[in-house]
Amino acid sequence: MKQIQQQLIDDLSKASSMKEVEEIRVRYLGKKGLLTLQWKNADFKSMSPDERKNFGIEFNKTKNLAEAKIREAMEKQQAAGSRSIDVDATLPGTDRRLGCLHPITLIRMELEEIFHGMGFKVLAGNDVEEEFYNFDALNIPADHPARETQDTFWLTNGMLLRTHTSAYQVRAMKKFGTPLRAIFPGRCFRYESVDASHENTFYQLEGLMVDIDISIANLIGVMKTLLGEIFRKEVTVRLRPGFFPFVEPGFELDCQCLICEGRGCPTCKSTGWIELIPCGLVHPKVLEYGSIDSEKYSGFAFGLGLTRLAMMKFGIPEIRLFNSGDIRFYGQFPASGSI
Amino acid sequence: MKISLEWISQYVDISDLEPDTIANNLTMATAEVEGVEILTRTIQGIVVGEVVAVEKISKDKNLSLAEVECGGKRYMTVCGAPNVRIGMKSAFAPPGVTIAGDLKIEKSRIAGHISEGILCSSRELGMSEFHDIILEIPAAVKTGTLLSEIMPEKDAIVEIDNKSLTHRPDLWGHYGFAREIAAIFGRELKPLDLDDLTAYQSLPEYPLEIQDYAGCPCYCCMEMKLAVRPSPLPIQWRLHALGQRTFNLLVDLTNYIMLELAQPMHAFDGDKLKAVKVGPFGKEGTFTTLDDQPRKMQSKDLMIWNEKEPVALAGIMGGVNSEVSESTSKLLLESANFLGSRIRRTSVRLGLRTDASQRFEKDQPPINTKVAIQRFISLVKQSGADHEILSRLTIDGDLKDDFRPVNVSVDFLNARVGMQIPKSEMFRILKSLGFTAEDKDDKTITAGIPPFRSAKDISIPYDILEEICRVYGFDNIEPQLPQQYTEAVHVNVKLRNEHKARRTLALGHGFMEVHTYSWFDDYWLQMLRFDPGKTLVLENPSAGNMSRMRTTLLPNMLNLVRQNNLHRDEFRLFEMGRVYQPTEDDKCDETTRLCGISYRQTKSYNLELHFRELRGILEDLALATSAGDLSLSPLEETKDKSTIAGHQAKIMINKNKVGFIGIPENRILKELAPNAQVIWFEIEFDKFFGPIYPAIKYERSSEFPGSWMDFSIVWDTDAGYDKLIEKIDKFSHPLIVKREFVALYKGKPLPQGKGSYSFRYLIGLKERTITGEEIEEFKKQYLEFLKSQELELR
Ligand SMILES: [Zn+2]
């Protein structure tokens, strides 16, 4: 009898609906119920009067308890009303499938989308490049310091690992002609020792626009629009001279510090400005190398440091983390920002 | 590069401008300013004194007791400077005066002697950091003169980023910056005082010959005598303010002119020289520079020769054999022009970078060789020092002192700026920068490029554009978006598919994207016993074991399992990256690969299920990128070192191989992570994708419900699923709508090597519900077919 009683309590505790409680009532107290059968099948003849009496008391006690418990369970189910299922919605979810994208990919996807919206094609050059396209075609003469081994990874076959995505400029011009609006993101290499702030492998995004009468005013206009899209607010920019052999005039485009709004803070080294985009009008010699008539056409080019932008956007303090292979780093960038 | 604004104020009036304003304008128009530092000299109460008596009082400490006369007053002072001597004039701080470091001078007792005040070093006057000697003041300055009356108390030192000056040789001197500041603020630039040297035309020429005009386009020299004496104070305080030591008039003037005009000069001991030749070293050997270091020379290194003996490393440093000494009676003053790249090559190789080589590397204009000597003589005369000119100005080579004309169309200028700048303004700006400007016709300007601007810097209309714009002010250019394109911008199908693959893996299958380096690590390859065969090789790798360019992403990816297995007990990684195959003609075939790794830190998980998960992911990938029909070959054990040891299967798209999927053998697993499962795949991505927006063909579903039927067929697991499909594919029937594989069961009561493969058929017709008889008939035919194929139902 004790066993039946315990079993009943267990069953009731598992019941999650009125229907189940009703089933339990029938199972124990129905005409053929477990408890009912205890009485029906009892062998009263072999019992002494005392035993009979005790059995009766015990049976009634159990039956009363059972009825009370069932009533209680029914009330509980009634009270629960519509919540008649046993699901704890506050438990953490399982079977999650969302993985992670590399922070460089996240920035790339974002920029590619912005540029696509501004009418730029997305192209890709090669990591291994001819010396000609990385240097000569960009008006970087043979005796330029950048060509010496301290900056460039050279291959034994005379080719090199491109030192900048600008290496694709002339190839893009030759392949697509004018008018040309294109960006080309990619991996770049510099012969450098790797530490917290130096990497021999990093990512850039080069942009190029060539058409009739492209001007400095156009360059500023496009850069302002671009930065407005990246930072999702109006940004103040300034253009100052910067020297790069493949543009003339060459500029450094600074963006007013978004943290201090130009008042000066540690991020902008108290200058109020963040140096962001080297750019300029494409040097006529570069246009000529790209088989474009430099009398008729002009253009501008600009370079974005994807690695640097990713560091800024995600607050990544050390450049070497990008290629560290450490999943504790990559694991922090859920694939939320993908197109 | 540091600029003293006090020095600049000698050439252009900037008295009303704040240093920060000048710095900011320079950044916006000329070159990047890194900072402005205010220099305050501590000279209140300091007087000019003459040392009238000196007595050594301590040998080991080099202490002297000196008597100093300061305009009638005499003081006794204990001095530790090695250059203190009778008859010299210096700066004296009497008791009560405060010197740099907030130190108040008081009468004191040193080494048993009363010391009233001190003779001051440059540092004690706040002029610089130099502390080893006391300041020497020219004899012409009267004793008792307050230093504050003849030396400005304040200066502002503007630090310019050298990188922004690489193309502007003219800005490696103060006069160049003075010209910029005058142009930016619209002020007058005072001309330099130059001696016209005509007085010496009748003197003999110095024997001079350039034998290598490519390396040395122009060389000027002049022989003279010059008394050894301290430089005038302004020269000294300006040099000190810029961190340059001062020695005597000769040395100081060469430094001063270098910092003023960017033209380095050199003085030889004229007693030791008979004639000058400029030419290469011509062989390998040694040359001792005046810092007493023997330097290993190469044949092409450019030298200055005295007849047959090299006496200077051209443009870098003089030789010890021709150094000016106390016994020197006459000097040969050199002012030369050298080819930047030649100087840089030698100086980089020798690790010997000097102020001179730094400037020559930028390709200085030849005109300055003459200007520097004119300036030298003028400053010598101003100093009042005794001197005698022994030769006329001797020049070999081309001074290139003409203005180079370039024609620029006004329309071109305005179109490239993107707004109209008045022609008068263009003229004003060009002239303020030292250019000439005149109308060629009503549409064209002829600009004359001044000889002091380098030809590398300025030669074409675009260069003129830059000059005008930067002084006009980039901020004054109104931003303007270019005309919108009317043509469509095509999506790059390959790149978009790369992103699609990334998203499929990361969004749908929990992969984490990683980046690894573009080269192999030979040590790791040895550990894997993997030999990639022929690869491209780096000439200058970051480390000896990192010289081979990767031809597969897999080894570097496997390394990440080893690196990360303690961080999580399960992970999936992928990299989308380039691999580099050497081609027949020794070029590079660069392609994109997608490599994935699935890692589980368990042995108990069913490896076949694990593998099927990966296959499912590949199937999703193929579908998402519209690659085509994906299939795998059976797994085979790899045989040679050109693959990662273990088992691998071909990944095929439309029956063409596009990659491999594999399971490393235990030996490798031990290196990666013992007791773990690792499955990898690598796809040649360039062969893997189709259109980004495929035209998927819709098929109408039947309105009449069909009937599902399950069959479990017993089959050899070793023979594999594909072989079974080959067989049952032979059964065709008009009622079949589709067939699905449900499950594979292995184990009791099936014998070893057998599996039960469950399939579910949907049968039906588009136009009506099928009848029970038809279903029975189908079943009968199917079972007969199985029998004919000797296939058993379970
Ligand atoms: Zn800030």
mmCIF file of N, CA, C and O in Angstrom, chain B residues 616-691:
data_model
loop_
_atom_site.group_PDB
_atom_site.id
_atom_site.type_symbol
_atom_site.label_atom_id
_atom_site.label_comp_id
_atom_site.label_asym_id
_atom_site.label_seq_id
_atom_site.Cartn_x
_atom_site.Cartn_y
_atom_site.Cartn_z
ATOM 1 N N GLY B 616 27.526 16.765 -44.950
ATOM 2 C CA GLY B 616 26.303 17.570 -45.030
ATOM 3 C C GLY B 616 26.629 19.042 -45.208
ATOM 4 O O GLY B 616 25.975 19.763 -45.978
ATOM 5 N N ILE B 617 27.657 19.485 -44.518
ATOM 6 C CA ILE B 617 28.059 20.891 -44.626
ATOM 7 C C ILE B 617 28.553 21.189 -46.038
ATOM 8 O O ILE B 617 28.212 22.210 -46.633
ATOM 9 N N LEU B 618 29.335 20.239 -46.581
ATOM 10 C CA LEU B 618 29.813 20.421 -47.963
ATOM 11 C C LEU B 618 28.634 20.476 -48.927
ATOM 12 O O LEU B 618 28.621 21.257 -49.877
ATOM 13 N N GLU B 619 27.633 19.621 -48.686
ATOM 14 C CA GLU B 619 26.456 19.615 -49.553
ATOM 15 C C GLU B 619 25.728 20.955 -49.475
ATOM 16 O O GLU B 619 25.302 21.508 -50.493
ATOM 17 N N ASP B 620 25.615 21.485 -48.243
ATOM 18 C CA ASP B 620 25.010 22.810 -48.080
ATOM 19 C C ASP B 620 25.813 23.877 -48.819
ATOM 20 O O ASP B 620 25.263 24.756 -49.470
ATOM 21 N N LEU B 621 27.148 23.774 -48.685
ATOM 22 C CA LEU B 621 28.024 24.744 -49.343
ATOM 23 C C LEU B 621 27.817 24.733 -50.857
ATOM 24 O O LEU B 621 27.683 25.782 -51.490
ATOM 25 N N ALA B 622 27.775 23.510 -51.397
ATOM 26 C CA ALA B 622 27.617 23.372 -52.845
ATOM 27 C C ALA B 622 26.282 23.954 -53.293
ATOM 28 O O ALA B 622 26.184 24.615 -54.327
ATOM 29 N N LEU B 623 25.257 23.746 -52.461
ATOM 30 C CA LEU B 623 23.934 24.250 -52.790
ATOM 31 C C LEU B 623 23.906 25.776 -52.684
ATOM 32 O O LEU B 623 23.395 26.474 -53.568
ATOM 33 N N ALA B 624 24.489 26.286 -51.586
ATOM 34 C CA ALA B 624 24.443 27.736 -51.338
ATOM 35 C C ALA B 624 25.201 28.505 -52.404
ATOM 36 O O ALA B 624 24.842 29.629 -52.743
ATOM 37 N N THR B 625 26.281 27.921 -52.928
ATOM 38 C CA THR B 625 27.082 28.639 -53.912
ATOM 39 C C THR B 625 26.760 28.187 -55.337
ATOM 40 O O THR B 625 27.488 28.519 -56.262
ATOM 41 N N SER B 626 25.671 27.436 -55.479
ATOM 42 C CA SER B 626 25.241 26.932 -56.791
ATOM 43 C C SER B 626 26.383 26.237 -57.518
ATOM 44 O O SER B 626 26.550 26.377 -58.731
ATOM 45 N N ALA B 627 27.187 25.489 -56.766
ATOM 46 C CA ALA B 627 28.382 24.885 -57.355
ATOM 47 C C ALA B 627 28.039 23.742 -58.303
ATOM 48 O O ALA B 627 28.714 23.540 -59.308
ATOM 49 N N GLY B 628 26.998 22.983 -57.997
ATOM 50 C CA GLY B 628 26.654 21.814 -58.798
ATOM 51 C C GLY B 628 26.453 20.617 -57.888
ATOM 52 O O GLY B 628 26.345 20.768 -56.680
ATOM 53 N N ASP B 629 26.406 19.406 -58.509
ATOM 54 C CA ASP B 629 26.170 18.199 -57.713
ATOM 55 C C ASP B 629 27.436 17.764 -57.002
ATOM 56 O O ASP B 629 28.454 17.511 -57.635
ATOM 57 N N LEU B 630 27.324 17.639 -55.701
ATOM 58 C CA LEU B 630 28.500 17.261 -54.924
ATOM 59 C C LEU B 630 28.504 15.767 -54.659
ATOM 60 O O LEU B 630 27.477 15.183 -54.353
ATOM 61 N N SER B 631 29.649 15.150 -54.834
ATOM 62 C CA SER B 631 29.790 13.747 -54.450
ATOM 63 C C SER B 631 31.182 13.531 -53.873
ATOM 64 O O SER B 631 32.072 14.357 -54.061
ATOM 65 N N LEU B 632 31.325 12.431 -53.151
ATOM 66 C CA LEU B 632 32.632 12.100 -52.595
ATOM 67 C C LEU B 632 33.045 10.731 -53.094
ATOM 68 O O LEU B 632 32.197 9.854 -53.272
ATOM 69 N N SER B 633 34.337 10.550 -53.299
ATOM 70 C CA SER B 633 34.839 9.215 -53.609
ATOM 71 C C SER B 633 34.956 8.470 -52.283
ATOM 72 O O SER B 633 34.899 9.088 -51.231
ATOM 73 N N PRO B 634 35.112 7.123 -52.325
ATOM 74 C CA PRO B 634 35.331 6.416 -51.054
ATOM 75 C C PRO B 634 36.638 6.891 -50.402
ATOM 76 O O PRO B 634 37.547 7.341 -51.100
ATOM 77 N N LEU B 635 36.692 6.802 -49.065
ATOM 78 C CA LEU B 635 37.920 7.174 -48.358
ATOM 79 C C LEU B 635 39.028 6.190 -48.712
ATOM 80 O O LEU B 635 38.791 4.986 -48.787
ATOM 81 N N GLU B 636 40.204 6.709 -48.955
ATOM 82 C CA GLU B 636 41.340 5.828 -49.210
ATOM 83 C C GLU B 636 42.494 6.246 -48.331
ATOM 84 O O GLU B 636 42.618 7.410 -47.970
ATOM 85 N N GLU B 637 43.323 5.281 -48.030
ATOM 86 C CA GLU B 637 44.479 5.597 -47.218
ATOM 87 C C GLU B 637 45.511 6.312 -48.091
ATOM 88 O O GLU B 637 45.761 5.905 -49.216
ATOM 89 N N THR B 638 46.071 7.408 -47.570
ATOM 90 C CA THR B 638 47.038 8.158 -48.370
ATOM 91 C C THR B 638 48.359 7.436 -48.354
ATOM 92 O O THR B 638 48.696 6.750 -47.394
ATOM 93 N N LYS B 639 49.098 7.587 -49.445
ATOM 94 C CA LYS B 639 50.289 6.759 -49.583
ATOM 95 C C LYS B 639 51.596 7.528 -49.546
ATOM 96 O O LYS B 639 52.600 7.031 -49.110
ATOM 97 N N ASP B 640 51.607 8.777 -50.033
ATOM 98 C CA ASP B 640 52.909 9.449 -50.071
ATOM 99 C C ASP B 640 52.905 10.738 -49.252
ATOM 100 O O ASP B 640 51.886 11.154 -48.722
ATOM 101 N N LYS B 641 54.067 11.336 -49.165
ATOM 102 C CA LYS B 641 54.265 12.502 -48.299
ATOM 103 C C LYS B 641 53.655 13.781 -48.849
ATOM 104 O O LYS B 641 53.686 14.819 -48.211
ATOM 105 N N SER B 642 53.127 13.696 -50.092
ATOM 106 C CA SER B 642 52.564 14.909 -50.669
ATOM 107 C C SER B 642 51.151 15.174 -50.151
ATOM 108 O O SER B 642 50.507 16.134 -50.541
ATOM 109 N N THR B 643 50.672 14.279 -49.277
ATOM 110 C CA THR B 643 49.375 14.529 -48.654
ATOM 111 C C THR B 643 49.522 14.333 -47.151
ATOM 112 O O THR B 643 50.504 13.757 -46.693
ATOM 113 N N ILE B 644 48.548 14.813 -46.416
ATOM 114 C CA ILE B 644 48.558 14.608 -44.965
ATOM 115 C C ILE B 644 48.181 13.148 -44.721
ATOM 116 O O ILE B 644 47.148 12.669 -45.183
ATOM 117 N N ALA B 645 49.055 12.443 -43.989
ATOM 118 C CA ALA B 645 48.838 11.010 -43.783
ATOM 119 C C ALA B 645 47.510 10.735 -43.105
ATOM 120 O O ALA B 645 47.085 11.480 -42.242
ATOM 121 N N GLY B 646 46.855 9.647 -43.534
ATOM 122 C CA GLY B 646 45.547 9.291 -42.990
ATOM 123 C C GLY B 646 44.660 8.809 -44.109
ATOM 124 O O GLY B 646 45.134 8.240 -45.085
ATOM 125 N N HIS B 647 43.375 9.076 -43.981
ATOM 126 C CA HIS B 647 42.446 8.710 -45.040
ATOM 127 C C HIS B 647 41.912 9.965 -45.682
ATOM 128 O O HIS B 647 41.718 10.976 -45.008
ATOM 129 N N GLN B 648 41.674 9.878 -46.964
ATOM 130 C CA GLN B 648 41.014 11.016 -47.582
ATOM 131 C C GLN B 648 40.169 10.605 -48.779
ATOM 132 O O GLN B 648 40.373 9.558 -49.381
ATOM 133 N N ALA B 649 39.186 11.436 -49.056
ATOM 134 C CA ALA B 649 38.276 11.189 -50.173
ATOM 135 C C ALA B 649 38.230 12.429 -51.035
ATOM 136 O O ALA B 649 38.364 13.543 -50.539
ATOM 137 N N LYS B 650 38.047 12.202 -52.347
ATOM 138 C CA LYS B 650 37.933 13.337 -53.268
ATOM 139 C C LYS B 650 36.582 14.013 -53.097
ATOM 140 O O LYS B 650 35.565 13.338 -52.965
ATOM 141 N N ILE B 651 36.600 15.349 -53.121
ATOM 142 C CA ILE B 651 35.342 16.077 -53.185
ATOM 143 C C ILE B 651 35.140 16.410 -54.659
ATOM 144 O O ILE B 651 36.056 16.931 -55.307
ATOM 145 N N MET B 652 33.940 16.044 -55.182
ATOM 146 C CA MET B 652 33.717 16.279 -56.610
ATOM 147 C C MET B 652 32.476 17.118 -56.833
ATOM 148 O O MET B 652 31.496 16.999 -56.096
ATOM 149 N N ILE B 653 32.571 17.993 -57.818
ATOM 150 C CA ILE B 653 31.413 18.752 -58.261
ATOM 151 C C ILE B 653 31.153 18.330 -59.697
ATOM 152 O O ILE B 653 32.059 18.433 -60.534
ATOM 153 N N ASN B 654 29.944 17.841 -59.959
ATOM 154 C CA ASN B 654 29.610 17.317 -61.284
ATOM 155 C C ASN B 654 30.704 16.363 -61.777
ATOM 156 O O ASN B 654 31.172 16.458 -62.898
ATOM 157 N N LYS B 655 31.134 15.503 -60.877
ATOM 158 C CA LYS B 655 32.128 14.456 -61.149
ATOM 159 C C LYS B 655 33.558 14.962 -61.323
ATOM 160 O O LYS B 655 34.466 14.190 -61.597
ATOM 161 N N ASN B 656 33.781 16.284 -61.210
ATOM 162 C CA ASN B 656 35.151 16.796 -61.316
ATOM 163 C C ASN B 656 35.710 17.078 -59.928
ATOM 164 O O ASN B 656 35.044 17.694 -59.097
ATOM 165 N N LYS B 657 36.949 16.669 -59.730
ATOM 166 C CA LYS B 657 37.574 16.845 -58.430
ATOM 167 C C LYS B 657 37.766 18.322 -58.116
ATOM 168 O O LYS B 657 38.308 19.075 -58.921
ATOM 169 N N VAL B 658 37.321 18.759 -56.942
ATOM 170 C CA VAL B 658 37.539 20.153 -56.529
ATOM 171 C C VAL B 658 38.207 20.239 -55.166
ATOM 172 O O VAL B 658 38.418 21.335 -54.651
ATOM 173 N N GLY B 659 38.512 19.086 -54.578
ATOM 174 C CA GLY B 659 39.162 19.157 -53.269
ATOM 175 C C GLY B 659 39.180 17.812 -52.595
ATOM 176 O O GLY B 659 38.891 16.785 -53.232
ATOM 177 N N PHE B 660 39.533 17.835 -51.328
ATOM 178 C CA PHE B 660 39.613 16.600 -50.546
ATOM 179 C C PHE B 660 38.988 16.804 -49.174
ATOM 180 O O PHE B 660 38.948 17.914 -48.660
ATOM 181 N N ILE B 661 38.518 15.698 -48.642
ATOM 182 C CA ILE B 661 38.092 15.686 -47.246
ATOM 183 C C ILE B 661 38.842 14.540 -46.610
ATOM 184 O O ILE B 661 39.048 13.497 -47.257
ATOM 185 N N GLY B 662 39.293 14.686 -45.389
ATOM 186 C CA GLY B 662 40.125 13.635 -44.838
ATOM 187 C C GLY B 662 40.139 13.559 -43.328
ATOM 188 O O GLY B 662 39.659 14.448 -42.625
ATOM 189 N N ILE B 663 40.707 12.439 -42.883
ATOM 190 C CA ILE B 663 40.857 12.180 -41.451
ATOM 191 C C ILE B 663 42.325 11.844 -41.217
ATOM 192 O O ILE B 663 42.832 10.883 -41.801
ATOM 193 N N PRO B 664 43.028 12.615 -40.422
ATOM 194 C CA PRO B 664 44.461 12.348 -40.223
ATOM 195 C C PRO B 664 44.678 11.042 -39.466
ATOM 196 O O PRO B 664 43.826 10.629 -38.683
ATOM 197 N N GLU B 665 45.810 10.430 -39.727
ATOM 198 C CA GLU B 665 46.114 9.176 -39.029
ATOM 199 C C GLU B 665 46.493 9.459 -37.573
ATOM 200 O O GLU B 665 46.797 10.591 -37.204
ATOM 201 N N ASN B 666 46.515 8.395 -36.772
ATOM 202 C CA ASN B 666 46.723 8.557 -35.333
ATOM 203 C C ASN B 666 48.022 9.247 -34.968
ATOM 204 O O ASN B 666 48.076 10.029 -34.024
ATOM 205 N N ARG B 667 49.070 8.953 -35.742
ATOM 206 C CA ARG B 667 50.358 9.568 -35.437
ATOM 207 C C ARG B 667 50.232 11.092 -35.483
ATOM 208 O O ARG B 667 50.766 11.809 -34.642
ATOM 209 N N ILE B 668 49.517 11.597 -36.483
ATOM 210 C CA ILE B 668 49.332 13.039 -36.597
ATOM 211 C C ILE B 668 48.387 13.546 -35.519
ATOM 212 O O ILE B 668 48.625 14.567 -34.881
ATOM 213 N N LEU B 669 47.329 12.769 -35.286
ATOM 214 C CA LEU B 669 46.389 13.165 -34.233
ATOM 215 C C LEU B 669 47.095 13.373 -32.907
ATOM 216 O O LEU B 669 46.776 14.282 -32.151
ATOM 217 N N LYS B 670 48.072 12.515 -32.657
ATOM 218 C CA LYS B 670 48.830 12.643 -31.404
ATOM 219 C C LYS B 670 49.484 14.016 -31.301
ATOM 220 O O LYS B 670 49.572 14.597 -30.238
ATOM 221 N N GLU B 671 49.973 14.518 -32.449
ATOM 222 C CA GLU B 671 50.591 15.853 -32.451
ATOM 223 C C GLU B 671 49.550 16.950 -32.246
ATOM 224 O O GLU B 671 49.817 17.972 -31.647
ATOM 225 N N LEU B 672 48.357 16.722 -32.832
ATOM 226 C CA LEU B 672 47.331 17.769 -32.794
ATOM 227 C C LEU B 672 46.627 17.790 -31.446
ATOM 228 O O LEU B 672 46.538 18.826 -30.793
ATOM 229 N N ALA B 673 46.089 16.662 -31.066
ATOM 230 C CA ALA B 673 45.334 16.538 -29.836
ATOM 231 C C ALA B 673 45.022 15.074 -29.649
ATOM 232 O O ALA B 673 44.243 14.509 -30.395
ATOM 233 N N PRO B 674 45.644 14.423 -28.673
ATOM 234 C CA PRO B 674 45.406 13.000 -28.486
ATOM 235 C C PRO B 674 43.962 12.755 -28.069
ATOM 236 O O PRO B 674 43.336 13.632 -27.481
ATOM 237 N N ASN B 675 43.447 11.597 -28.394
ATOM 238 C CA ASN B 675 42.071 11.228 -28.042
ATOM 239 C C ASN B 675 41.046 12.207 -28.585
ATOM 240 O O ASN B 675 40.114 12.599 -27.912
ATOM 241 N N ALA B 676 41.266 12.632 -29.803
ATOM 242 C CA ALA B 676 40.303 13.560 -30.382
ATOM 243 C C ALA B 676 39.963 13.105 -31.784
ATOM 244 O O ALA B 676 40.666 12.291 -32.373
ATOM 245 N N GLN B 677 38.864 13.634 -32.289
ATOM 246 C CA GLN B 677 38.533 13.412 -33.698
ATOM 247 C C GLN B 677 38.792 14.700 -34.460
ATOM 248 O O GLN B 677 38.382 15.775 -34.019
ATOM 249 N N VAL B 678 39.488 14.574 -35.588
ATOM 250 C CA VAL B 678 39.716 15.728 -36.441
ATOM 251 C C VAL B 678 39.345 15.343 -37.863
ATOM 252 O O VAL B 678 39.803 14.321 -38.369
ATOM 253 N N ILE B 679 38.488 16.114 -38.481
ATOM 254 C CA ILE B 679 38.157 15.898 -39.892
ATOM 255 C C ILE B 679 38.388 17.222 -40.610
ATOM 256 O O ILE B 679 38.037 18.281 -40.087
ATOM 257 N N TRP B 680 39.027 17.149 -41.763
ATOM 258 C CA TRP B 680 39.343 18.378 -42.492
ATOM 259 C C TRP B 680 38.792 18.314 -43.899
ATOM 260 O O TRP B 680 38.519 17.229 -44.415
ATOM 261 N N PHE B 681 38.610 19.461 -44.499
ATOM 262 C CA PHE B 681 38.344 19.492 -45.938
ATOM 263 C C PHE B 681 39.028 20.700 -46.536
ATOM 264 O O PHE B 681 39.289 21.688 -45.843
ATOM 265 N N GLU B 682 39.387 20.589 -47.779
ATOM 266 C CA GLU B 682 39.989 21.729 -48.473
ATOM 267 C C GLU B 682 39.461 21.746 -49.899
ATOM 268 O O GLU B 682 39.535 20.752 -50.618
ATOM 269 N N ILE B 683 38.926 22.896 -50.287
ATOM 270 C CA ILE B 683 38.267 23.022 -51.591
ATOM 271 C C ILE B 683 39.000 24.054 -52.439
ATOM 272 O O ILE B 683 39.397 25.106 -51.938
ATOM 273 N N GLU B 684 39.189 23.739 -53.703
ATOM 274 C CA GLU B 684 39.706 24.737 -54.647
ATOM 275 C C GLU B 684 38.524 25.628 -55.010
ATOM 276 O O GLU B 684 37.702 25.277 -55.842
ATOM 277 N N PHE B 685 38.471 26.765 -54.335
ATOM 278 C CA PHE B 685 37.226 27.533 -54.390
ATOM 279 C C PHE B 685 36.921 28.092 -55.775
ATOM 280 O O PHE B 685 35.761 28.263 -56.131
ATOM 281 N N ASP B 686 37.978 28.360 -56.544
ATOM 282 C CA ASP B 686 37.747 28.920 -57.886
ATOM 283 C C ASP B 686 36.944 27.961 -58.773
ATOM 284 O O ASP B 686 36.384 28.359 -59.782
ATOM 285 N N LYS B 687 36.910 26.664 -58.378
ATOM 286 C CA LYS B 687 36.161 25.684 -59.164
ATOM 287 C C LYS B 687 34.827 25.353 -58.502
ATOM 288 O O LYS B 687 34.161 24.411 -58.878
ATOM 289 N N PHE B 688 34.482 26.079 -57.481
ATOM 290 C CA PHE B 688 33.402 25.588 -56.629
ATOM 291 C C PHE B 688 32.083 26.348 -56.746
ATOM 292 O O PHE B 688 31.098 25.938 -56.193
ATOM 293 N N PHE B 689 32.048 27.447 -57.450
ATOM 294 C CA PHE B 689 30.822 28.238 -57.345
ATOM 295 C C PHE B 689 30.128 28.432 -58.687
ATOM 296 O O PHE B 689 30.730 28.284 -59.743
ATOM 297 N N GLY B 690 28.858 28.771 -58.614
ATOM 298 C CA GLY B 690 28.069 29.055 -59.803
ATOM 299 C C GLY B 690 27.488 30.448 -59.691
ATOM 300 O O GLY B 690 28.056 31.296 -59.019
ATOM 301 N N PRO B 691 26.345 30.680 -60.340
ATOM 302 C CA PRO B 691 25.756 32.028 -60.285
ATOM 303 C C PRO B 691 25.322 32.380 -58.861
ATOM 304 O O PRO B 691 24.996 31.502 -58.074
#
